Amino acid sequence: SKLTYFLLFGPIALIGKTGLFGESTCFVLAGLTLIPLAERLSFVTEEVASHTNQTIGALLNATFGNAPELLISSAALQE
């Protein structure tokens, strides 16, 4: 899918962290990298939920659905 091109922002953010870019630019680039990862995580939890019952599917969705937000908030609060 076209979202996989956003994964290229990850290495760019890591290279930029060496002093090439500012901290806010690196944070935005790393955040853009999480978009396709969140989409894949959502797809996988839906696939697992389709092979299990609704309760387990809802539990997986509630647990792993907040993983990208947890990563962003922990990175923002790290400093």
PDB file of C-alpha atoms in Angstrom:
ATOM      1  CA  SER A   1       0.000   0.000   0.000  1.00  0.00           C
ATOM      2  CA  LYS A   2       1.042   3.614  -0.335  1.00  0.00           C
ATOM      3  CA  LEU A   3       1.353   3.934   3.436  1.00  0.00           C
ATOM      4  CA  THR A   4       4.505   1.829   3.401  1.00  0.00           C
ATOM      5  CA  TYR A   5       6.378   4.764   1.891  1.00  0.00           C
ATOM      6  CA  PHE A   6       5.987   6.499   5.251  1.00  0.00           C
ATOM      7  CA  LEU A   7       8.392   3.911   6.690  1.00  0.00           C
ATOM      8  CA  LEU A   8      11.196   5.765   4.901  1.00  0.00           C
ATOM      9  CA  PHE A   9      10.810   8.611   7.389  1.00  0.00           C
ATOM     10  CA  GLY A  10      12.192   6.404  10.180  1.00  0.00           C
ATOM     11  CA  PRO A  11      15.791   6.237   8.974  1.00  0.00           C
ATOM     12  CA  ILE A  12      15.599   9.893   7.947  1.00  0.00           C
ATOM     13  CA  ALA A  13      14.554  10.793  11.497  1.00  0.00           C
ATOM     14  CA  LEU A  14      17.437   8.758  12.920  1.00  0.00           C
ATOM     15  CA  ILE A  15      19.925  10.422  10.590  1.00  0.00           C
ATOM     16  CA  GLY A  16      18.447  13.822  11.377  1.00  0.00           C
ATOM     17  CA  LYS A  17      18.846  13.223  15.089  1.00  0.00           C
ATOM     18  CA  THR A  18      22.635  13.443  14.662  1.00  0.00           C
ATOM     19  CA  GLY A  19      22.212  17.200  14.336  1.00  0.00           C
ATOM     20  CA  LEU A  20      21.035  17.520  10.772  1.00  0.00           C
ATOM     21  CA  PHE A  21      17.451  18.406  11.777  1.00  0.00           C
ATOM     22  CA  GLY A  22      15.894  19.928  14.846  1.00  0.00           C
ATOM     23  CA  GLU A  23      14.228  17.888  17.546  1.00  0.00           C
ATOM     24  CA  SER A  24      10.711  18.820  16.461  1.00  0.00           C
ATOM     25  CA  THR A  25      11.410  17.800  12.859  1.00  0.00           C
ATOM     26  CA  CYS A  26      12.769  14.439  13.998  1.00  0.00           C
ATOM     27  CA  PHE A  27       9.718  13.952  16.228  1.00  0.00           C
ATOM     28  CA  VAL A  28       7.340  14.656  13.335  1.00  0.00           C
ATOM     29  CA  LEU A  29       9.257  12.316  11.015  1.00  0.00           C
ATOM     30  CA  ALA A  30       9.209   9.556  13.633  1.00  0.00           C
ATOM     31  CA  GLY A  31       5.479  10.161  14.142  1.00  0.00           C
ATOM     32  CA  LEU A  32       4.884   9.796  10.408  1.00  0.00           C
ATOM     33  CA  THR A  33       6.739   6.494  10.552  1.00  0.00           C
ATOM     34  CA  LEU A  34       4.193   5.196  13.063  1.00  0.00           C
ATOM     35  CA  ILE A  35       1.259   5.652  10.642  1.00  0.00           C
ATOM     36  CA  PRO A  36       1.854   2.483   8.568  1.00  0.00           C
ATOM     37  CA  LEU A  37       2.861   0.558  11.681  1.00  0.00           C
ATOM     38  CA  ALA A  38      -0.435   1.484  13.343  1.00  0.00           C
ATOM     39  CA  GLU A  39      -2.311   0.416  10.217  1.00  0.00           C
ATOM     40  CA  ARG A  40      -0.567  -2.969  10.185  1.00  0.00           C
ATOM     41  CA  LEU A  41      -1.223  -3.451  13.887  1.00  0.00           C
ATOM     42  CA  SER A  42      -4.904  -2.692  13.357  1.00  0.00           C
ATOM     43  CA  PHE A  43      -5.084  -5.125  10.448  1.00  0.00           C
ATOM     44  CA  VAL A  44      -3.427  -7.919  12.417  1.00  0.00           C
ATOM     45  CA  THR A  45      -5.696  -7.485  15.438  1.00  0.00           C
ATOM     46  CA  GLU A  46      -8.751  -7.567  13.170  1.00  0.00           C
ATOM     47  CA  GLU A  47      -7.496 -10.753  11.517  1.00  0.00           C
ATOM     48  CA  VAL A  48      -6.878 -12.425  14.869  1.00  0.00           C
ATOM     49  CA  ALA A  49     -10.289 -11.247  16.057  1.00  0.00           C
ATOM     50  CA  SER A  50     -11.950 -12.821  13.033  1.00  0.00           C
ATOM     51  CA  HIS A  51     -10.507 -16.202  14.049  1.00  0.00           C
ATOM     52  CA  THR A  52     -11.521 -15.896  17.694  1.00  0.00           C
ATOM     53  CA  ASN A  53     -14.665 -14.751  19.458  1.00  0.00           C
ATOM     54  CA  GLN A  54     -15.873 -11.162  19.839  1.00  0.00           C
ATOM     55  CA  THR A  55     -14.668 -10.806  23.422  1.00  0.00           C
ATOM     56  CA  ILE A  56     -11.059 -11.679  22.629  1.00  0.00           C
ATOM     57  CA  GLY A  57     -11.188  -9.534  19.496  1.00  0.00           C
ATOM     58  CA  ALA A  58     -12.420  -6.532  21.463  1.00  0.00           C
ATOM     59  CA  LEU A  59      -9.775  -7.100  24.135  1.00  0.00           C
ATOM     60  CA  LEU A  60      -7.002  -7.262  21.521  1.00  0.00           C
ATOM     61  CA  ASN A  61      -8.312  -4.163  19.789  1.00  0.00           C
ATOM     62  CA  ALA A  62      -8.482  -2.221  23.042  1.00  0.00           C
ATOM     63  CA  THR A  63      -5.023  -3.380  24.102  1.00  0.00           C
ATOM     64  CA  PHE A  64      -3.072  -2.967  20.893  1.00  0.00           C
ATOM     65  CA  GLY A  65      -5.157  -0.122  19.465  1.00  0.00           C
ATOM     66  CA  ASN A  66      -3.523   2.317  21.866  1.00  0.00           C
ATOM     67  CA  ALA A  67       0.069   1.198  21.216  1.00  0.00           C
ATOM     68  CA  PRO A  68       0.940   3.996  18.729  1.00  0.00           C
ATOM     69  CA  GLU A  69      -0.414   6.647  21.096  1.00  0.00           C
ATOM     70  CA  LEU A  70       1.598   5.126  23.926  1.00  0.00           C
ATOM     71  CA  LEU A  71       4.779   5.263  21.849  1.00  0.00           C
ATOM     72  CA  ILE A  72       4.220   8.897  20.859  1.00  0.00           C
ATOM     73  CA  SER A  73       3.383  10.028  24.373  1.00  0.00           C
ATOM     74  CA  SER A  74       6.360   8.231  25.894  1.00  0.00           C
ATOM     75  CA  ALA A  75       8.683   9.790  23.321  1.00  0.00           C
ATOM     76  CA  ALA A  76       7.217  13.234  23.975  1.00  0.00           C
ATOM     77  CA  LEU A  77       7.545  12.908  27.740  1.00  0.00           C
ATOM     78  CA  GLN A  78      11.036  11.446  27.653  1.00  0.00           C
ATOM     79  CA  GLU A  79      12.768  14.834  27.806  1.00  0.00           C
TER      80      GLU A  79
END
